[in-house]
């Protein structure tokens, strides 16, 4: 039988470790989350992040802004948070309303407080191998692979998706661990040619059911990053029910999602340590 690569155990283990660390801290780390508008999926993700931060002993502040907020108003709040000594790290929940240029907002975040690891400064540091806040989802995928003892060196790994926050940094982290990485995207001609050959597949396209059992090598490991709401339920990119009969696979929900949250909280704890 093939293994369900659950994110629950590794994320619980990491959160317990962080909780013990925070308990010993005289001053508690403080995370702020900026939520603009009322995208229902974002509201759920933010709630989860705040809840897990609190149970770890991390202080939290939620700054909610109306969906009609201008870019200037949001940049003013970012500036305030950058200069607020009580806040050790903060994130601006994505996606933002269309009147706001998300790249501009990310770039305005002080890299020392950028606990999502999305600023070009922190991404650049990652690419040259300097210490930094790793982007939470790619780092979460790496943690799941390591938790289940999945060998990376010399393996053929296909990453589906090339976004700045998931696919690209993840491909780089895998490359750093000596994997042979193929990056596929919406213009890739023959996706299954690249997946059939892979020892590990990471799907991060946001297309439910994109990866079917026929596309997967027997005994491979599949990590499903995709989260799309279909009829009120969260769906991954992988046809889990059929793929699990042939390969090890992470579920959605309960896979990469909880790991992403745990890594974010770990980054806040580090931001606090760095500030001392
Ligand atoms: P994105 O839309 O920015 O990027 C999607 C990528 O998939 C693009 O590079 C695109 O080229 C590629 N793609 C789209 N259709 C494809 C196809 N048919 N074949 C091959 N490639 C295709 O999205 P993102 O921010 O990178 O997120 C990807 C998915 O991961 C989304 O479903 C998102 O909700 C999810 N996500 C989950 C977590 C989590 O914590 N679980 C965190 C971040 C993102």
Short mmCIF file of C-alpha atoms and ligand atoms in Angstrom, two decimals:
data_model
loop_
_atom_site.label_atom_id
_atom_site.label_comp_id
_atom_site.label_asym_id
_atom_site.label_seq_id
_atom_site.Cartn_x
_atom_site.Cartn_y
_atom_site.Cartn_z
CA UNK A 1 0.00 0.00 0.00
CA UNK A 2 1.20 3.51 -0.69
CA UNK A 3 1.69 6.13 1.98
CA UNK A 4 -0.50 9.18 2.54
CA UNK A 5 2.04 11.95 3.00
CA UNK A 6 0.02 13.87 5.57
CA UNK A 7 1.18 17.35 6.56
CA UNK A 8 -0.44 17.08 9.96
CA UNK A 9 2.29 15.13 11.78
CA UNK A 10 5.25 17.20 10.52
CA UNK A 11 3.41 20.49 11.11
CA UNK A 12 2.30 19.45 14.62
CA UNK A 13 5.90 18.44 15.40
CA UNK A 14 7.25 21.80 14.17
CA UNK A 15 4.58 23.77 16.05
CA UNK A 16 5.34 21.87 19.28
CA UNK A 17 9.03 22.69 18.86
CA UNK A 18 8.21 26.36 18.30
CA UNK A 19 5.83 26.43 21.25
CA UNK A 20 8.56 25.18 23.58
CA UNK A 21 10.94 27.80 22.22
CA UNK A 22 8.44 30.66 22.56
CA UNK A 23 7.60 29.57 26.12
CA UNK A 24 11.20 30.32 27.12
CA UNK A 25 11.17 33.79 25.53
CA UNK A 26 10.73 36.73 27.88
CA UNK A 27 9.19 38.80 25.09
CA UNK A 28 6.81 36.99 22.76
CA UNK A 29 7.10 37.16 18.96
CA UNK A 30 4.37 39.26 17.38
CA UNK A 31 2.84 38.55 13.95
CA UNK A 32 0.58 41.01 12.13
CA UNK A 33 -1.60 40.00 9.18
CA UNK A 34 -3.09 42.51 6.79
CA UNK A 35 -6.28 41.34 5.10
CA UNK A 36 -7.72 43.54 2.37
CA UNK A 37 -11.28 42.84 1.25
CA UNK A 38 -13.36 39.79 2.05
CA UNK A 39 -12.22 36.95 -0.19
CA UNK A 40 -13.74 33.91 1.59
CA UNK A 41 -10.71 31.65 0.98
CA UNK A 42 -8.32 34.33 2.31
CA UNK A 43 -10.49 34.76 5.40
CA UNK A 44 -10.18 31.03 6.12
CA UNK A 45 -6.39 30.99 5.58
CA UNK A 46 -5.89 34.06 7.78
CA UNK A 47 -8.05 32.55 10.52
CA UNK A 48 -5.92 29.38 10.44
CA UNK A 49 -2.66 31.34 10.60
CA UNK A 50 -3.86 33.46 13.55
CA UNK A 51 -5.23 30.42 15.39
CA UNK A 52 -2.01 28.39 15.04
CA UNK A 53 0.15 31.42 15.95
CA UNK A 54 -1.87 31.93 19.14
CA UNK A 55 -1.65 28.29 20.20
CA UNK A 56 2.12 28.50 19.70
CA UNK A 57 2.29 31.51 22.04
CA UNK A 58 2.90 34.06 19.28
CA UNK A 59 1.07 37.39 19.69
CA UNK A 60 -1.14 38.33 16.77
CA UNK A 61 -2.70 41.44 15.28
CA UNK A 62 -5.16 41.39 12.42
CA UNK A 63 -5.43 44.57 10.34
CA UNK A 64 -8.50 44.38 8.14
CA UNK A 65 -9.01 46.84 5.31
CA UNK A 66 -11.97 47.41 3.06
CA UNK A 67 -11.95 45.92 -0.47
CA UNK A 68 -11.95 49.46 -1.89
CA UNK A 69 -8.68 50.36 -0.12
CA UNK A 70 -6.28 52.22 -2.40
CA UNK A 71 -2.69 51.16 -3.04
CA UNK A 72 -1.52 54.33 -1.27
CA UNK A 73 -3.51 53.52 1.87
CA UNK A 74 -2.14 49.98 1.96
CA UNK A 75 1.42 51.22 1.44
CA UNK A 76 0.92 53.62 4.35
CA UNK A 77 -0.09 50.71 6.59
CA UNK A 78 2.92 48.67 5.41
CA UNK A 79 5.14 51.60 6.31
CA UNK A 80 3.56 51.81 9.77
CA UNK A 81 4.12 48.10 10.38
CA UNK A 82 7.71 48.36 9.14
CA UNK A 83 8.31 51.00 11.82
CA UNK A 84 6.30 49.43 14.62
CA UNK A 85 8.84 47.97 17.05
CA UNK A 86 6.18 45.81 18.68
CA UNK A 87 5.62 43.86 15.43
CA UNK A 88 8.38 41.38 14.56
CA UNK A 89 6.97 40.10 11.29
CA UNK A 90 3.94 40.65 9.09
CA UNK A 91 2.29 39.45 5.91
CA UNK A 92 -0.15 41.01 3.50
CA UNK A 93 -2.55 38.21 2.57
CA UNK A 94 -2.69 37.48 -1.17
CA UNK A 95 -4.60 37.98 -3.45
CA UNK A 96 -5.12 41.74 -3.26
CA UNK A 97 -7.96 43.64 -4.98
CA UNK A 98 -7.17 44.53 -8.58
CA UNK A 99 -6.61 48.27 -7.94
CA UNK A 100 -3.50 47.33 -5.91
CA UNK A 101 -0.19 46.29 -7.46
CA UNK A 102 0.79 43.28 -5.32
CA UNK A 103 4.46 43.37 -6.38
CA UNK A 104 4.75 46.99 -5.25
CA UNK A 105 3.24 46.15 -1.86
CA UNK A 106 5.54 43.15 -1.31
CA UNK A 107 8.59 45.25 -2.20
CA UNK A 108 7.55 47.85 0.39
CA UNK A 109 7.83 45.30 3.23
CA UNK A 110 10.98 45.59 5.31
CA UNK A 111 12.91 42.35 4.46
CA UNK A 112 13.64 41.92 8.18
CA UNK A 113 9.87 41.62 8.79
CA UNK A 114 9.03 39.78 5.56
CA UNK A 115 8.02 36.47 7.17
CA UNK A 116 6.43 35.25 3.92
CA UNK A 117 9.90 35.53 2.35
CA UNK A 118 8.44 37.13 -0.77
CA UNK A 119 10.49 40.33 -1.14
CA UNK A 120 13.05 40.31 -3.93
CA UNK A 121 15.72 40.88 -1.30
CA UNK A 122 14.84 37.70 0.61
CA UNK A 123 14.26 35.70 -2.59
CA UNK A 124 17.66 36.87 -3.85
CA UNK A 125 19.32 35.83 -0.60
CA UNK A 126 17.74 32.40 -0.96
CA UNK A 127 18.98 32.06 -4.54
CA UNK A 128 22.58 32.79 -3.58
CA UNK A 129 22.36 30.53 -0.52
CA UNK A 130 22.37 33.21 2.20
CA UNK A 131 20.42 32.88 5.42
CA UNK A 132 16.89 34.29 5.00
CA UNK A 133 13.18 33.71 5.60
CA UNK A 134 12.28 30.92 3.20
CA UNK A 135 8.92 31.27 1.44
CA UNK A 136 6.50 29.22 3.52
CA UNK A 137 4.89 26.92 0.96
CA UNK A 138 8.09 25.77 -0.80
CA UNK A 139 9.81 25.35 2.58
CA UNK A 140 6.75 23.40 3.77
CA UNK A 141 7.02 21.02 0.81
CA UNK A 142 10.69 20.45 1.65
CA UNK A 143 9.77 19.69 5.29
CA UNK A 144 7.18 17.09 4.24
CA UNK A 145 9.69 15.39 1.92
CA UNK A 146 12.29 15.34 4.70
CA UNK A 147 9.83 14.19 7.37
CA UNK A 148 8.98 11.09 5.32
CA UNK A 149 12.65 10.45 4.56
CA UNK A 150 12.21 10.90 0.81
CA UNK A 151 15.62 10.97 -0.85
CA UNK A 152 16.14 13.98 -3.16
CA UNK A 153 19.72 13.70 -4.36
CA UNK A 154 19.95 12.59 -7.97
CA UNK A 155 16.16 12.16 -8.25
CA UNK A 156 14.12 13.34 -11.20
CA UNK A 157 11.66 15.86 -9.82
CA UNK A 158 8.95 17.55 -11.86
CA UNK A 159 7.51 20.76 -10.47
CA UNK A 160 4.25 21.83 -12.10
CA UNK A 161 3.86 25.61 -11.78
CA UNK A 162 6.36 28.45 -12.00
CA UNK A 163 4.92 31.20 -9.82
CA UNK A 164 7.29 33.46 -7.88
CA UNK A 165 5.96 32.23 -4.55
CA UNK A 166 5.65 28.48 -5.10
CA UNK A 167 7.02 26.83 -8.28
CA UNK A 168 10.20 28.85 -8.88
CA UNK A 169 11.54 28.96 -5.30
CA UNK A 170 10.60 25.32 -4.76
CA UNK A 171 12.47 24.22 -7.89
CA UNK A 172 15.49 26.09 -6.58
CA UNK A 173 15.32 24.51 -3.10
CA UNK A 174 15.14 21.07 -4.73
CA UNK A 175 18.08 21.90 -6.98
CA UNK A 176 20.06 22.95 -3.90
CA UNK A 177 19.50 19.43 -2.60
CA UNK A 178 21.01 17.94 -5.76
CA UNK A 179 17.81 16.86 -7.49
CA UNK A 180 17.43 17.05 -11.26
CA UNK A 181 14.51 19.43 -11.59
CA UNK A 182 12.10 19.97 -14.47
CA UNK A 183 9.73 22.93 -14.26
CA UNK A 184 6.44 22.60 -16.16
CA UNK A 185 3.87 25.34 -16.70
CA UNK A 186 0.79 26.28 -18.67
CA UNK A 187 2.73 26.34 -21.95
CA UNK A 188 4.42 22.96 -21.44
CA UNK A 189 3.65 20.85 -24.54
CA UNK A 190 3.42 17.34 -23.10
CA UNK A 191 3.01 17.41 -19.33
CA UNK A 192 2.67 13.66 -18.88
CA UNK A 193 6.00 13.05 -20.61
CA UNK A 194 7.62 14.99 -17.75
CA UNK A 195 5.54 13.46 -14.97
CA UNK A 196 5.83 9.81 -16.07
CA UNK A 197 9.56 10.06 -15.78
CA UNK A 198 9.57 11.69 -12.35
CA UNK A 199 10.51 10.06 -9.04
CA UNK A 200 8.79 12.98 -7.31
CA UNK A 201 6.09 15.31 -8.65
CA UNK A 202 5.07 18.54 -6.98
CA UNK A 203 1.84 19.90 -8.42
CA UNK A 204 1.25 23.63 -7.88
CA UNK A 205 -0.96 24.69 -10.77
CA UNK A 206 -4.33 25.28 -9.11
CA UNK A 207 -6.04 22.98 -11.63
CA UNK A 208 -8.13 20.27 -9.89
CA UNK A 209 -7.58 16.78 -11.28
CA UNK A 210 -4.64 17.85 -13.48
CA UNK A 211 -2.42 14.95 -12.36
CA UNK A 212 -4.05 11.58 -13.05
CA UNK A 213 -2.86 8.07 -12.20
CA UNK A 214 -1.82 7.47 -15.84
CA UNK A 215 0.63 10.36 -15.57
CA UNK A 216 2.44 8.94 -12.56
CA UNK A 217 5.23 6.37 -12.27
CA UNK A 218 4.50 3.43 -9.94
CA UNK A 219 5.99 4.06 -6.48
CA UNK A 220 6.66 7.77 -7.08
CA UNK A 221 6.01 10.49 -4.45
CA UNK A 222 3.46 13.14 -5.25
CA UNK A 223 3.09 16.38 -3.31
CA UNK A 224 -0.10 18.28 -4.04
CA UNK A 225 0.15 22.02 -3.39
CA UNK A 226 -2.97 22.99 -5.33
CA UNK A 227 -5.95 24.33 -3.46
CA UNK A 228 -9.04 25.24 -5.44
CA UNK A 229 -12.50 25.62 -3.99
CA UNK A 230 -14.99 23.48 -5.91
CA UNK A 231 -18.60 23.49 -4.67
CA UNK A 232 -17.39 24.71 -1.29
CA UNK A 233 -14.77 21.97 -0.93
CA UNK A 234 -11.00 22.26 -1.23
CA UNK A 235 -9.55 20.34 -4.18
CA UNK A 236 -5.92 19.63 -4.99
CA UNK A 237 -4.33 19.28 -8.43
CA UNK A 238 -4.01 15.52 -8.07
CA UNK A 239 -6.66 12.84 -8.60
CA UNK A 240 -5.83 11.54 -5.11
CA UNK A 241 -8.26 8.58 -4.98
CA UNK A 242 -6.66 6.94 -8.03
CA UNK A 243 -3.07 8.16 -7.67
CA UNK A 244 -2.78 6.73 -4.11
CA UNK A 245 -3.28 3.22 -5.56
CA UNK A 246 -0.04 3.66 -7.47
CA UNK A 247 2.14 6.21 -5.65
CA UNK A 248 2.71 7.94 -2.27
CA UNK A 249 0.68 11.13 -2.21
CA UNK A 250 -0.06 14.11 0.02
CA UNK A 251 -3.75 14.90 0.59
CA UNK A 252 -5.70 18.13 0.14
CA UNK A 253 -6.70 19.33 2.66
CA UNK A 254 -4.26 18.16 5.34
CA UNK A 255 -1.06 18.16 3.28
CA UNK A 256 0.94 21.23 2.33
CA UNK A 257 -1.56 23.69 3.88
CA UNK A 258 -0.80 22.99 7.57
CA UNK A 259 2.93 22.87 6.79
CA UNK A 260 2.79 26.33 5.18
CA UNK A 261 1.23 27.76 8.34
CA UNK A 262 3.83 26.12 10.62
CA UNK A 263 6.74 27.46 8.53
CA UNK A 264 5.25 30.97 8.62
CA UNK A 265 5.09 30.85 12.42
CA UNK A 266 8.67 29.57 12.51
CA UNK A 267 9.68 32.60 10.43
CA UNK A 268 7.98 34.94 12.94
CA UNK A 269 9.89 33.33 15.81
CA UNK A 270 13.12 33.83 13.85
CA UNK A 271 12.24 37.44 13.08
CA UNK A 272 11.89 38.03 16.81
CA UNK A 273 15.24 36.33 17.51
CA UNK A 274 16.91 38.39 14.75
CA UNK A 275 15.51 41.61 16.21
CA UNK A 276 17.36 41.03 19.49
P1 LIG B 1 -0.33 30.77 -9.82
O1 LIG B 1 -1.67 30.85 -10.45
O2 LIG B 1 0.45 32.01 -9.58
O3 LIG B 1 0.58 29.80 -10.68
C1 LIG B 1 0.08 28.62 -11.25
C2 LIG B 1 1.15 28.02 -12.12
O4 LIG B 1 0.64 26.82 -12.68
C3 LIG B 1 1.56 28.90 -13.29
O5 LIG B 1 2.97 28.96 -13.33
C4 LIG B 1 1.01 28.20 -14.53
O6 LIG B 1 1.88 28.32 -15.63
C5 LIG B 1 0.91 26.76 -14.07
N1 LIG B 1 -0.17 26.03 -14.74
C6 LIG B 1 -1.47 26.40 -14.83
N2 LIG B 1 -2.17 25.49 -15.55
C7 LIG B 1 -1.30 24.53 -15.89
C8 LIG B 1 -1.41 23.32 -16.63
N3 LIG B 1 -2.58 22.93 -17.14
N4 LIG B 1 -0.31 22.57 -16.80
C9 LIG B 1 0.87 22.94 -16.27
N5 LIG B 1 1.04 24.09 -15.54
C10 LIG B 1 -0.03 24.86 -15.37
O7 LIG B 1 -0.56 29.98 -8.46
P2 LIG B 1 0.38 29.79 -7.17
O8 LIG B 1 0.28 30.97 -6.29
O9 LIG B 1 1.71 29.28 -7.57
O10 LIG B 1 -0.41 28.60 -6.47
C11 LIG B 1 -0.58 27.35 -7.11
C12 LIG B 1 -1.62 26.54 -6.39
O11 LIG B 1 -1.17 26.29 -5.08
C13 LIG B 1 -2.97 27.24 -6.22
O12 LIG B 1 -3.99 26.28 -6.26
C14 LIG B 1 -2.88 27.84 -4.83
O13 LIG B 1 -4.15 28.03 -4.24
C15 LIG B 1 -2.10 26.77 -4.13
N6 LIG B 1 -1.36 27.23 -2.95
C16 LIG B 1 -1.51 26.50 -1.84
C17 LIG B 1 -0.82 26.86 -0.70
C18 LIG B 1 -0.98 26.04 0.52
O14 LIG B 1 -0.57 26.46 1.58
N7 LIG B 1 -1.50 24.82 0.44
C19 LIG B 1 0.00 27.97 -0.70
C20 LIG B 1 0.16 28.69 -1.88
C21 LIG B 1 -0.53 28.29 -3.02
#
